[in-house]
JSON list of C-alpha atoms in Angstrom, two decimals:
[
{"chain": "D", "resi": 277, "resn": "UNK", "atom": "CA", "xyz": [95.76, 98.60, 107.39]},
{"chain": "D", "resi": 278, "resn": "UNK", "atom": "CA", "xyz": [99.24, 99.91, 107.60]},
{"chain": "D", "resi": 279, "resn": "UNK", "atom": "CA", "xyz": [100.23, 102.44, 104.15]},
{"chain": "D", "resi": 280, "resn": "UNK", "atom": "CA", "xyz": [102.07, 100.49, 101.11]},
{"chain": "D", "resi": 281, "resn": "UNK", "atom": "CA", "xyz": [105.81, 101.28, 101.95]},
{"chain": "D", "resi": 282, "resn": "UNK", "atom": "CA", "xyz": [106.60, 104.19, 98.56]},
{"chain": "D", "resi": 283, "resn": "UNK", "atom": "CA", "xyz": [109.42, 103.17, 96.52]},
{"chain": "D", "resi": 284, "resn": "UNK", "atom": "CA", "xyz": [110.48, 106.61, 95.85]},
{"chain": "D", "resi": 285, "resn": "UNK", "atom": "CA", "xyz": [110.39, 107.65, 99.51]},
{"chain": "D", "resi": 286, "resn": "UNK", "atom": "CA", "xyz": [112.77, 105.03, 100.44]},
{"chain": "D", "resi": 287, "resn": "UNK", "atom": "CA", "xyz": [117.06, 104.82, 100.44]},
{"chain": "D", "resi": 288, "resn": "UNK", "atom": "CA", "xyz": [118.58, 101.82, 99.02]},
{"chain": "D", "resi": 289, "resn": "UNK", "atom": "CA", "xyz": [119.50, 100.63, 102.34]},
{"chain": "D", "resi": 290, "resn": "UNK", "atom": "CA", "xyz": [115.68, 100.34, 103.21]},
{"chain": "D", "resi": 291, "resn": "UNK", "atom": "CA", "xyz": [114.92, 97.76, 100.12]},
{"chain": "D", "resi": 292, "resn": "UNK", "atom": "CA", "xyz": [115.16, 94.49, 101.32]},
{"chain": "D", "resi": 293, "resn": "UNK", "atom": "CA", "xyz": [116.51, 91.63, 98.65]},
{"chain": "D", "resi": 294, "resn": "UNK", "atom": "CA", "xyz": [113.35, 89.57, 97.71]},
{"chain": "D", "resi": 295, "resn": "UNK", "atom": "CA", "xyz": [110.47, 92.81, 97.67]},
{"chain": "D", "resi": 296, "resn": "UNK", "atom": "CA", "xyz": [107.11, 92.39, 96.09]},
{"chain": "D", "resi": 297, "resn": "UNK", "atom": "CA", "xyz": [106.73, 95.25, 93.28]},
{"chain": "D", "resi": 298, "resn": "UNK", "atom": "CA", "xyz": [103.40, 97.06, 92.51]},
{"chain": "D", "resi": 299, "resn": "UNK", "atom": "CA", "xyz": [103.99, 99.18, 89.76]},
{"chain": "D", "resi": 300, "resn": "UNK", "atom": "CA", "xyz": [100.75, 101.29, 88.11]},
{"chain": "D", "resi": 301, "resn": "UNK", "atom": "CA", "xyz": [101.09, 101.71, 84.42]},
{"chain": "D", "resi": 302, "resn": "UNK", "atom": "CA", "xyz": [99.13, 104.94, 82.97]},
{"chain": "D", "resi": 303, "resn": "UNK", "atom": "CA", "xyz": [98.65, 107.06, 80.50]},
{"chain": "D", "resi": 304, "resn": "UNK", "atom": "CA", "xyz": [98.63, 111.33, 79.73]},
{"chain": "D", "resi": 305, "resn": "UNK", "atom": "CA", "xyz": [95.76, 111.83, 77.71]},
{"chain": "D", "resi": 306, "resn": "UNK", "atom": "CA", "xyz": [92.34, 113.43, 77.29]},
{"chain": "D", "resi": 307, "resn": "UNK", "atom": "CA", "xyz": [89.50, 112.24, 79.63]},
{"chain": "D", "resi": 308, "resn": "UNK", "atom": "CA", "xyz": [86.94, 114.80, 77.51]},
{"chain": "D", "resi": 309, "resn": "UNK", "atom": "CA", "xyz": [86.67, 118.65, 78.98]},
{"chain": "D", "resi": 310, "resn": "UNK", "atom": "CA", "xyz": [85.77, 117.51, 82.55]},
{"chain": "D", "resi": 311, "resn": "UNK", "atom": "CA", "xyz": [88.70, 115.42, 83.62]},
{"chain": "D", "resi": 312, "resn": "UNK", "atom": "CA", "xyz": [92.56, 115.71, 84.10]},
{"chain": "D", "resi": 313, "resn": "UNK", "atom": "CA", "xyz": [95.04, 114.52, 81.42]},
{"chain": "D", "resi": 314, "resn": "UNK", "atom": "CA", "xyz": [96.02, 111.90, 84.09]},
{"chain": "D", "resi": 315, "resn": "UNK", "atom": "CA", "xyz": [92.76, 109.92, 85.11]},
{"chain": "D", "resi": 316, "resn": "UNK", "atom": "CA", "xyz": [94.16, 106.69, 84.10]},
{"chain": "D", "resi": 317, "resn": "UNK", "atom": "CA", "xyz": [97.77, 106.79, 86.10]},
{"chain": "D", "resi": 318, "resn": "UNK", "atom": "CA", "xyz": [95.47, 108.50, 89.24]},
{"chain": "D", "resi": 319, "resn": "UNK", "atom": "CA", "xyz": [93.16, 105.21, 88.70]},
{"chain": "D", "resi": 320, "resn": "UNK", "atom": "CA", "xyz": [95.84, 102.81, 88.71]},
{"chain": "D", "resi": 321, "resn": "UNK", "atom": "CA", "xyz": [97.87, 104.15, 91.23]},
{"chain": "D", "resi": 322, "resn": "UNK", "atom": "CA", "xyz": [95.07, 104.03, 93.74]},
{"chain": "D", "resi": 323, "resn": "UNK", "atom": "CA", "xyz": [94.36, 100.37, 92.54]},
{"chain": "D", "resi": 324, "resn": "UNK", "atom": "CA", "xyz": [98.20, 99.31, 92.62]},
{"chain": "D", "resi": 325, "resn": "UNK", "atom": "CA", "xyz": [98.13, 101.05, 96.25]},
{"chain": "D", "resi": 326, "resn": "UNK", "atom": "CA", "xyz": [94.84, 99.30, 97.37]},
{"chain": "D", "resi": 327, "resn": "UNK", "atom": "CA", "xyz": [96.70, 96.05, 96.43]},
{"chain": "D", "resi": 328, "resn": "UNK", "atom": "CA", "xyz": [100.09, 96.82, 98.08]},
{"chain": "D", "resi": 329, "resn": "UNK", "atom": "CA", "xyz": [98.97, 97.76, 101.28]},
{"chain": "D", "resi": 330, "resn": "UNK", "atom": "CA", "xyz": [96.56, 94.27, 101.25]},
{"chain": "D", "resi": 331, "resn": "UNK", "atom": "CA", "xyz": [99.58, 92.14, 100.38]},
{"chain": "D", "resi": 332, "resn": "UNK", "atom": "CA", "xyz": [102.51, 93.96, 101.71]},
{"chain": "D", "resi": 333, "resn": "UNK", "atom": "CA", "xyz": [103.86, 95.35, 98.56]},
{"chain": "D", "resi": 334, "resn": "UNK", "atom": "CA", "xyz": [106.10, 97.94, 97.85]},
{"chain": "D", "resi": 335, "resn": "UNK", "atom": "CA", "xyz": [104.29, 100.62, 95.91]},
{"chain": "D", "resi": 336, "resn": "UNK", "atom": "CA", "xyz": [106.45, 101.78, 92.95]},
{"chain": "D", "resi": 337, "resn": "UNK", "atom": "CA", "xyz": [106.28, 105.18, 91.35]},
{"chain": "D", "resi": 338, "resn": "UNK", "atom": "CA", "xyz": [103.71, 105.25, 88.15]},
{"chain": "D", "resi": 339, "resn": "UNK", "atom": "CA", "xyz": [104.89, 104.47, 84.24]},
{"chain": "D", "resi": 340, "resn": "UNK", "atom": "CA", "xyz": [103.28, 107.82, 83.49]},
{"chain": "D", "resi": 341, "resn": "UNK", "atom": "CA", "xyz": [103.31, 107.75, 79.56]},
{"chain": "D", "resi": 342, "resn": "UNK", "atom": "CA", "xyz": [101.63, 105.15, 77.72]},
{"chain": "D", "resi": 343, "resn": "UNK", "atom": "CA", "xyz": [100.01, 104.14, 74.02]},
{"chain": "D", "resi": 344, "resn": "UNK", "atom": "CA", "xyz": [97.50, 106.77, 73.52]},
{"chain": "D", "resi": 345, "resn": "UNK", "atom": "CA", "xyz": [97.51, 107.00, 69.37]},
{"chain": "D", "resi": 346, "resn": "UNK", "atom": "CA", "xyz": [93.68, 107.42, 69.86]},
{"chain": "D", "resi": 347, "resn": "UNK", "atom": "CA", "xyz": [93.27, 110.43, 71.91]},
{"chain": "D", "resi": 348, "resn": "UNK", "atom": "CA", "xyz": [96.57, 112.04, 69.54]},
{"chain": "D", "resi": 349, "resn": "UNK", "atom": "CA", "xyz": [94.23, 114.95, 68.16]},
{"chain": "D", "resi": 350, "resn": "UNK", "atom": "CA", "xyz": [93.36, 116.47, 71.53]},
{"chain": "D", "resi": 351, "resn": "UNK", "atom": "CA", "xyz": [95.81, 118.75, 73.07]},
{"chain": "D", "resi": 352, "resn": "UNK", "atom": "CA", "xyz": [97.32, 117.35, 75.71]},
{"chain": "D", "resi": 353, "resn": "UNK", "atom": "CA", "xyz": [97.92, 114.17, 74.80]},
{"chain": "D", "resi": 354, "resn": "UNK", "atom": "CA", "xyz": [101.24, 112.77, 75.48]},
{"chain": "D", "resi": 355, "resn": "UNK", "atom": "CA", "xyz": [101.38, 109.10, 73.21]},
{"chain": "D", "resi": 356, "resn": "UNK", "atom": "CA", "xyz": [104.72, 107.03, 73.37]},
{"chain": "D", "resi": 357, "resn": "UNK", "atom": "CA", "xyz": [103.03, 104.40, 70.67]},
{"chain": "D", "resi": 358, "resn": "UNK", "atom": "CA", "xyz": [103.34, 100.64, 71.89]},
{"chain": "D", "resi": 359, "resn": "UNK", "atom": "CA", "xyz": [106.74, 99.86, 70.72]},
{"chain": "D", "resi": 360, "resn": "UNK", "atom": "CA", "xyz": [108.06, 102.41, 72.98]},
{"chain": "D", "resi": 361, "resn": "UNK", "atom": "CA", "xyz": [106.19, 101.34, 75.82]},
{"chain": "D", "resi": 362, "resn": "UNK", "atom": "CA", "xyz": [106.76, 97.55, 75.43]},
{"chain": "D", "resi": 363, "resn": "UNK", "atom": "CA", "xyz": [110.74, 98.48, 75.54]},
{"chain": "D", "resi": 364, "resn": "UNK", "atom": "CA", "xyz": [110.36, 100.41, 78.65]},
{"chain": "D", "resi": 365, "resn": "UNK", "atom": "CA", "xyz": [108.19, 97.52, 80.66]},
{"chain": "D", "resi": 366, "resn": "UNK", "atom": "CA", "xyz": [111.04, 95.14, 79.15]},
{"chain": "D", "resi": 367, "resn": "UNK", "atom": "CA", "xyz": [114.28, 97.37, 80.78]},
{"chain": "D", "resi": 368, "resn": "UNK", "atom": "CA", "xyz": [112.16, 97.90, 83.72]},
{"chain": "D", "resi": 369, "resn": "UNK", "atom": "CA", "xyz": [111.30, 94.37, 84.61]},
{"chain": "D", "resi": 370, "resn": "UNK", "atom": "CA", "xyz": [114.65, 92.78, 83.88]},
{"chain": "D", "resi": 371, "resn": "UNK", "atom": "CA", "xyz": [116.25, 96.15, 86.37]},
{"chain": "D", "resi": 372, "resn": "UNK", "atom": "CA", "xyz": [113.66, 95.81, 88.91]},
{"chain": "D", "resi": 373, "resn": "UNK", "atom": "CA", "xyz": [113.91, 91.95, 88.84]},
{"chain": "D", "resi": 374, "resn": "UNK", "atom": "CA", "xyz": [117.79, 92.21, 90.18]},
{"chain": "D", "resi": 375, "resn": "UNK", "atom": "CA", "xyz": [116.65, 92.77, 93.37]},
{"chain": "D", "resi": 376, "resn": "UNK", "atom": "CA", "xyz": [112.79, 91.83, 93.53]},
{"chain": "D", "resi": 377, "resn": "UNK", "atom": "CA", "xyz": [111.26, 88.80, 93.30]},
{"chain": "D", "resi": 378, "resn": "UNK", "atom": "CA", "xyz": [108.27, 89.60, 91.70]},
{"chain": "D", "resi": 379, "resn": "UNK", "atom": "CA", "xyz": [106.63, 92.26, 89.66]},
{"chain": "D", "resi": 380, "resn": "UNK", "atom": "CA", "xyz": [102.55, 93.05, 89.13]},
{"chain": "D", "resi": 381, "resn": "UNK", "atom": "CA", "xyz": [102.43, 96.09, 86.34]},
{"chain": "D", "resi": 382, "resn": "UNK", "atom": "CA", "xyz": [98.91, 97.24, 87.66]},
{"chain": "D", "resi": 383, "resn": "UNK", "atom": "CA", "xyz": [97.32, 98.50, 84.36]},
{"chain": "D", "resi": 384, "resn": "UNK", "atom": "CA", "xyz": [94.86, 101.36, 84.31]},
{"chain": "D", "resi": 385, "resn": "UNK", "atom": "CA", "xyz": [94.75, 102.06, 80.15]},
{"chain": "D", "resi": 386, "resn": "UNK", "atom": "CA", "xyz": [93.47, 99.60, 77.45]},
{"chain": "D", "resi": 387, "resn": "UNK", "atom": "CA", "xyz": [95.60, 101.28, 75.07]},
{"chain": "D", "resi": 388, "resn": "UNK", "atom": "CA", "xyz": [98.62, 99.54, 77.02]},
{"chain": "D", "resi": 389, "resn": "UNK", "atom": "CA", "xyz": [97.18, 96.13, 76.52]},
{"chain": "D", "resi": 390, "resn": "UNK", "atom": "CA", "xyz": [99.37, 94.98, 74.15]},
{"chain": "D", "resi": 391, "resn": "UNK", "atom": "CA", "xyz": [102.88, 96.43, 75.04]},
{"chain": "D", "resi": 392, "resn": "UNK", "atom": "CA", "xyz": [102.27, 94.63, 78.46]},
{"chain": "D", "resi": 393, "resn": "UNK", "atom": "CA", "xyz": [100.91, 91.54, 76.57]},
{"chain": "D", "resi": 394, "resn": "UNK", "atom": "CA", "xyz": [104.38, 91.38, 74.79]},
{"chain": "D", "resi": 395, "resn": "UNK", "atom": "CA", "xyz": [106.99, 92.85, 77.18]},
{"chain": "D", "resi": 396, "resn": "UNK", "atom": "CA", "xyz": [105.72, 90.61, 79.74]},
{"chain": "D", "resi": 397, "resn": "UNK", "atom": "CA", "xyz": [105.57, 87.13, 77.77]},
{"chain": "D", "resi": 398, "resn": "UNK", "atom": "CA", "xyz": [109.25, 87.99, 77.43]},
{"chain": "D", "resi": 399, "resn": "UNK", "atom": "CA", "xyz": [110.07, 88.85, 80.45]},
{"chain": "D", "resi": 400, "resn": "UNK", "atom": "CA", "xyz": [108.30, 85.35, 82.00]},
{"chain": "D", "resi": 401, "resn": "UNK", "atom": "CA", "xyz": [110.55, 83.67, 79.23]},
{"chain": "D", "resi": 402, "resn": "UNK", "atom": "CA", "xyz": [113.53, 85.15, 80.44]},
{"chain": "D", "resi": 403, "resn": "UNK", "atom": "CA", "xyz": [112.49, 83.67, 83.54]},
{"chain": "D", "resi": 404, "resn": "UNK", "atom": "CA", "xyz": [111.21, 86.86, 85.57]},
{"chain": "D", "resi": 405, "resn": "UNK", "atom": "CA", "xyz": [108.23, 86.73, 87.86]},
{"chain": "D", "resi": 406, "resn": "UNK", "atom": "CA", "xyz": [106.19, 89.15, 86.42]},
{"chain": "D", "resi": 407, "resn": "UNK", "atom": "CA", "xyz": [102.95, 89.34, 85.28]},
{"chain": "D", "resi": 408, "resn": "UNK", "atom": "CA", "xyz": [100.19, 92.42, 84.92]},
{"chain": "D", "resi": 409, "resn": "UNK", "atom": "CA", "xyz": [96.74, 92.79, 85.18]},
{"chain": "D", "resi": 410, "resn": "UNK", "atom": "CA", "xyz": [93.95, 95.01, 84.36]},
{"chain": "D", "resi": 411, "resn": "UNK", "atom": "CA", "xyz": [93.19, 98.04, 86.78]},
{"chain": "D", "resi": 412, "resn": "UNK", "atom": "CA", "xyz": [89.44, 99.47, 85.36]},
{"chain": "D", "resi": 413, "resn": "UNK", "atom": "CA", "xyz": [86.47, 98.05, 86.23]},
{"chain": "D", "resi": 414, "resn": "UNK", "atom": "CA", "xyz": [84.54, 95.31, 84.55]},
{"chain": "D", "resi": 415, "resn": "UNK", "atom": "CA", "xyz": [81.16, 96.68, 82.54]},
{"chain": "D", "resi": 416, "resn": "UNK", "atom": "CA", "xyz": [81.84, 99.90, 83.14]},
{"chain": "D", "resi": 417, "resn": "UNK", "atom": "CA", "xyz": [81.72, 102.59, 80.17]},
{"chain": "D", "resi": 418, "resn": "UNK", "atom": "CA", "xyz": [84.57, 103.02, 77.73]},
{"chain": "D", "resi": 419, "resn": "UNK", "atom": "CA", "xyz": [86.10, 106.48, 78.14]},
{"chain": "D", "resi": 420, "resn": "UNK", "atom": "CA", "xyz": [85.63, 109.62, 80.82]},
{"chain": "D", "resi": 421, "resn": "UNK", "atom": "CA", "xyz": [81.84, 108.39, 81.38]},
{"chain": "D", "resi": 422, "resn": "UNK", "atom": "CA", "xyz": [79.72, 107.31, 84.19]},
{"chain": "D", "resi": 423, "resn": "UNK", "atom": "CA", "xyz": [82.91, 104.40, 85.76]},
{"chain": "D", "resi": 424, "resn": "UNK", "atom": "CA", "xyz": [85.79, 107.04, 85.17]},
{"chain": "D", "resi": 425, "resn": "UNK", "atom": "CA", "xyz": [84.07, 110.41, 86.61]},
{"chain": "D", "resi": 426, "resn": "UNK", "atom": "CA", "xyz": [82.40, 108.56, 89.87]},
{"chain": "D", "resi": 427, "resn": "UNK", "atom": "CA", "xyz": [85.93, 106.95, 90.03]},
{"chain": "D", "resi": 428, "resn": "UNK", "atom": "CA", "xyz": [87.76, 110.58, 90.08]},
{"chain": "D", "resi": 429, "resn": "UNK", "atom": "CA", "xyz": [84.60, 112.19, 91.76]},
{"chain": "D", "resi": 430, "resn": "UNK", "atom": "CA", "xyz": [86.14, 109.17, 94.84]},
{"chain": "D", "resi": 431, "resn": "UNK", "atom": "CA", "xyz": [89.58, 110.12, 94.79]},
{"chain": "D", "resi": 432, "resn": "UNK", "atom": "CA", "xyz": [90.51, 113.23, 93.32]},
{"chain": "D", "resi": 433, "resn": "UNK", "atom": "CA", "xyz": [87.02, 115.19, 93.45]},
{"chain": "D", "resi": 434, "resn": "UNK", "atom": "CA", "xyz": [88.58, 118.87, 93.31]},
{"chain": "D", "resi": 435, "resn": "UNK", "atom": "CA", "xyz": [89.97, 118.04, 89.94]},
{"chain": "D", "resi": 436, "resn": "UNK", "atom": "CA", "xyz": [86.63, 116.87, 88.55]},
{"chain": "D", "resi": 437, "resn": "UNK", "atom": "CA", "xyz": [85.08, 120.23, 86.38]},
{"chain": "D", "resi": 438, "resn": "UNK", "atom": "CA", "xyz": [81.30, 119.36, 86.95]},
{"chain": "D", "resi": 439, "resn": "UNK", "atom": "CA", "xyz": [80.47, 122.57, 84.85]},
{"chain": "D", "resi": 440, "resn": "UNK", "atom": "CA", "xyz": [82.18, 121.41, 81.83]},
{"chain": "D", "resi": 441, "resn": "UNK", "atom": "CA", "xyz": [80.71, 117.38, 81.87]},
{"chain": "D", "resi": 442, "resn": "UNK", "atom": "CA", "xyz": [78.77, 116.42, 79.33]},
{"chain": "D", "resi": 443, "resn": "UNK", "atom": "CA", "xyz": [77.21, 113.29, 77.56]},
{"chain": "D", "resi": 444, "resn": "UNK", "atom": "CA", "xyz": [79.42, 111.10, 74.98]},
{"chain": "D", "resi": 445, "resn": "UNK", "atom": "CA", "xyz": [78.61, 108.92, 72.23]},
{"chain": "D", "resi": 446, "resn": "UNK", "atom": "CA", "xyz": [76.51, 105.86, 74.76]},
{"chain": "D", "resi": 447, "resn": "UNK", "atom": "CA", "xyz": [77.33, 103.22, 71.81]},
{"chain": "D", "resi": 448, "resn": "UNK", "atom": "CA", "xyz": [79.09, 100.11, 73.08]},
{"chain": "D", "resi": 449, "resn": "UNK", "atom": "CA", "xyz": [82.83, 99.89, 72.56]},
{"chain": "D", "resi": 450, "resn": "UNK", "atom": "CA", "xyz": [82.71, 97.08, 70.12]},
{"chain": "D", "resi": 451, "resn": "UNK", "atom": "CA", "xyz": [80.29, 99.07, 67.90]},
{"chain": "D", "resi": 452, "resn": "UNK", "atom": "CA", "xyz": [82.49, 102.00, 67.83]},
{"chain": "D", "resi": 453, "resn": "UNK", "atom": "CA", "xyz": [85.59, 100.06, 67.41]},
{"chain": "D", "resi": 454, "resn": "UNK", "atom": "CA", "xyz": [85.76, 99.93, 63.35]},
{"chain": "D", "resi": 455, "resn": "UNK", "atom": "CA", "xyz": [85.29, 104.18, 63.03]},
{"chain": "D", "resi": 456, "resn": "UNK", "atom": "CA", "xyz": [87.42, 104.57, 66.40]},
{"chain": "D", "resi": 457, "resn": "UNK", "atom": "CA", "xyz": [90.30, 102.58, 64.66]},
{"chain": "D", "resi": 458, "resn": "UNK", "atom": "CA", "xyz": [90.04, 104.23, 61.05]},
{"chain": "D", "resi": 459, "resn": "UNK", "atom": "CA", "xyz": [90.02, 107.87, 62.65]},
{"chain": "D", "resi": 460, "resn": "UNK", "atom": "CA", "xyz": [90.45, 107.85, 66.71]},
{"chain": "D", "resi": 461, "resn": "UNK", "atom": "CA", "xyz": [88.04, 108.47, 69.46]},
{"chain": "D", "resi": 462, "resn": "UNK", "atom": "CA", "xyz": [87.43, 112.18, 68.11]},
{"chain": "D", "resi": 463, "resn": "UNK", "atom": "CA", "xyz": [85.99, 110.73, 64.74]},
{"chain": "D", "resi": 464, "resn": "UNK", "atom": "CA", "xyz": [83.26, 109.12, 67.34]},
{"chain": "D", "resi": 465, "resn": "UNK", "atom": "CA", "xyz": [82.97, 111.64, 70.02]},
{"chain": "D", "resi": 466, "resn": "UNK", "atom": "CA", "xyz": [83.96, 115.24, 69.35]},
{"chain": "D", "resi": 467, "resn": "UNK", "atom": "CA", "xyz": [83.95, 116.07, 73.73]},
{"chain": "D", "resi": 468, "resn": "UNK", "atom": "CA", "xyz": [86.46, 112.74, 73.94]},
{"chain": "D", "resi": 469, "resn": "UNK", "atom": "CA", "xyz": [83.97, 111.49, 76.02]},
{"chain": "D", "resi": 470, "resn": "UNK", "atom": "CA", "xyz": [82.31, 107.81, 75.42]},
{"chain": "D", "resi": 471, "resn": "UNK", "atom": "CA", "xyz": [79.67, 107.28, 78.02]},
{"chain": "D", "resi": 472, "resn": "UNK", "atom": "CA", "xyz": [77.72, 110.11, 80.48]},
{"chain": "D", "resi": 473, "resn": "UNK", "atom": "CA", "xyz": [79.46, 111.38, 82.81]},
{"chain": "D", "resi": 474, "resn": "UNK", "atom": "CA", "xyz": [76.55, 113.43, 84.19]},
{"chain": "D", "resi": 475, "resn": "UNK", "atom": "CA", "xyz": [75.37, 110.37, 86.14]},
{"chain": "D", "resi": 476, "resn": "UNK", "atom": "CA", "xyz": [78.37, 109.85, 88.40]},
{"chain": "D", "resi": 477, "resn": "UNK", "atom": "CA", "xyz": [78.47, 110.10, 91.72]},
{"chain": "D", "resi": 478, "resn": "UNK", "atom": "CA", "xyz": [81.41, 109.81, 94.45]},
{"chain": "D", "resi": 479, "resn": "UNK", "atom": "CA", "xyz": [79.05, 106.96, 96.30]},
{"chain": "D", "resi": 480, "resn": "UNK", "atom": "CA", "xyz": [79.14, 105.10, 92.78]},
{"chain": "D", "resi": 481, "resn": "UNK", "atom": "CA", "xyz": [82.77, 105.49, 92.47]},
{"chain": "D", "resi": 482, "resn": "UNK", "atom": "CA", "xyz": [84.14, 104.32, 96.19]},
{"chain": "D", "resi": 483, "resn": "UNK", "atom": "CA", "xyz": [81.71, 101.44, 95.38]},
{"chain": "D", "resi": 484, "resn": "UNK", "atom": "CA", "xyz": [83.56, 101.02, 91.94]},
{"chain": "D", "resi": 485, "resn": "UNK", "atom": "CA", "xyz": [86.78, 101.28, 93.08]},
{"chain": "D", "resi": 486, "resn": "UNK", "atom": "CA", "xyz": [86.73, 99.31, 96.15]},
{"chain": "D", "resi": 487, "resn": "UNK", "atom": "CA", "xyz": [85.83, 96.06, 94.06]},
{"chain": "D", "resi": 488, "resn": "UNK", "atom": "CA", "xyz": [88.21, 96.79, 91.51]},
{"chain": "D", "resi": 489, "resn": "UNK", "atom": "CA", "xyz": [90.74, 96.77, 94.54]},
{"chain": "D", "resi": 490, "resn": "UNK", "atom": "CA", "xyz": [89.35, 93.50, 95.83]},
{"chain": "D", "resi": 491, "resn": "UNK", "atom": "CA", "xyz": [89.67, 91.92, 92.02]},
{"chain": "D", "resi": 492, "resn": "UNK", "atom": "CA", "xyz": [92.74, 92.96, 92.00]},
{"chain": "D", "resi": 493, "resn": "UNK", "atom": "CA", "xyz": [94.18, 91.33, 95.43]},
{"chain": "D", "resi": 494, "resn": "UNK", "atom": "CA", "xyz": [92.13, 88.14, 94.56]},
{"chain": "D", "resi": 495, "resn": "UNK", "atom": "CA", "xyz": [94.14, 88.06, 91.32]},
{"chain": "D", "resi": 496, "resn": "UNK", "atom": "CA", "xyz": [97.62, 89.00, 92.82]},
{"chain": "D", "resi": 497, "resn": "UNK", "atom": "CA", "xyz": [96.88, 86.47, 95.77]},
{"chain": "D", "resi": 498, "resn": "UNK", "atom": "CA", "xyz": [96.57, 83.82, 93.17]},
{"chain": "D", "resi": 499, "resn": "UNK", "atom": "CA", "xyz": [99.00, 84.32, 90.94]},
{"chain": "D", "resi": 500, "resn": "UNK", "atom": "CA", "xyz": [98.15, 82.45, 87.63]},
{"chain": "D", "resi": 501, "resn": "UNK", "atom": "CA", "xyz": [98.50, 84.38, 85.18]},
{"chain": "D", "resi": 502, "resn": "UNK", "atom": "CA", "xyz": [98.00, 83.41, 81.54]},
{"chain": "D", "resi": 503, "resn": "UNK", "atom": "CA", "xyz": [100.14, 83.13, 78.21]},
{"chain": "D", "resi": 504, "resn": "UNK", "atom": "CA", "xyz": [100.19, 86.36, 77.75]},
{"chain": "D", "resi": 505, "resn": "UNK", "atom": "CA", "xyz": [101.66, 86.97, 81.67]},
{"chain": "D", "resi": 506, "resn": "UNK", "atom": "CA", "xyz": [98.00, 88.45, 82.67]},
{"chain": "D", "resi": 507, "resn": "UNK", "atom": "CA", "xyz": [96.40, 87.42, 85.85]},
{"chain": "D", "resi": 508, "resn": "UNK", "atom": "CA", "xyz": [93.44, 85.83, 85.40]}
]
């Protein structure tokens, strides 16, 4: 399978009019003492570049920055807050829709949810082709556990600190929800870390990411996404 063509590697003259966009949408923000700032953009990416080289995309360079209010009391963190974030999918879909003809934001942070949720719908109003979808896998833990580390133990293993990993608060997201919202993800978990991490391994997390790859060309092959622009 032939690389995903880099946007940032290319000149203008090698864009041709009607390209198919992949862009990975991140975050810079704590992933407990055992992974880098940037797990979710390194996640993404590699999903966004799984599903450009299937379909002949053009890979564009991550939105590194997203809505990390949650994480805000661990150093580190870099939040732009949701408005922010909705404004900068907005400008970026309208630019990169002068000379594409359609646009997948390739999501790899739940915190983004609803900045893509709204600058999308508007940009499908305005009459762009653009839609997003999720880029983390289905059941897995909430935050820098078991899906994340075997994820990162895949493709970046030398930035994984296997000395420093250590168990998280195991309670299901929608239990910690209520406490999480009222005082962030360090009023729940004091490492940052909601799941284990101790039981990941790089075998789980090639396994893990190759379906989230596959989900993600099945969804980008069938392009129907839903009110809110997400593929479904």
């Amino acid at each position: 399978m032939p690389a995903a063509p880099e946007l940032g590697a290319l000149t203008s003259r090698d864009v041709h009019g009607a390209a198919a966009v992949a862009v990975p949408v991140g975050s810079l923000e704590q992933h407990g003492p055992h992974l880098p700032l940037d797990t979710d953009t390194r996640i993404a990416t590699a999903v966004a570049r799984g599903i450009a080289e299937e379909l002949g995309y053009l890979l564009a360079p991550a939105v590194a920055y997203g809505a990390s209010g949650e994480h805000q009391e661990f150093p580190g963190t870099v939040s732009i807050g949701t408005a922010a974030l909705s404004t900068v999918l907005v400008e970026y879909g309208r630019s990169v829709c002068e000379w594409a003809s359609r646009v997948v934001f390739v999501n790899g942070h739940g915190g983004n949810v609803d900045a893509l949720r709204a600058a999308v719908a508007m940009l499908r109003a305005e009459n762009r082709d653009v839609v997003w979808c999720s880029g983390w896998a289905a059941g897995g833990d909430a935050h820098a556990g078991h899906t994340e580390t075997s994820l990162l133990l895949h493709l970046s293993p030398h930035l994984v600190r296997r000395d420093r990993w250590v168990a998280g608060n195991r309670q299901s997201l929608d239990a910690l929800l209520p406490a999480l919202r009222r005082g962030g993800v360090g009023a729940v978990s004091p490492s940052g870390v909601l799941g284990d991490p101790t039981t990941a391994t790089a075998a789980a997390g090639a396994q893990i990411f190759a379906g989230m790859v596959a989900d993600g060309v099945r969804r980008v092959r069938e392009w129907s996404p839903d009110r809110g622009g997400m593929l479904t």
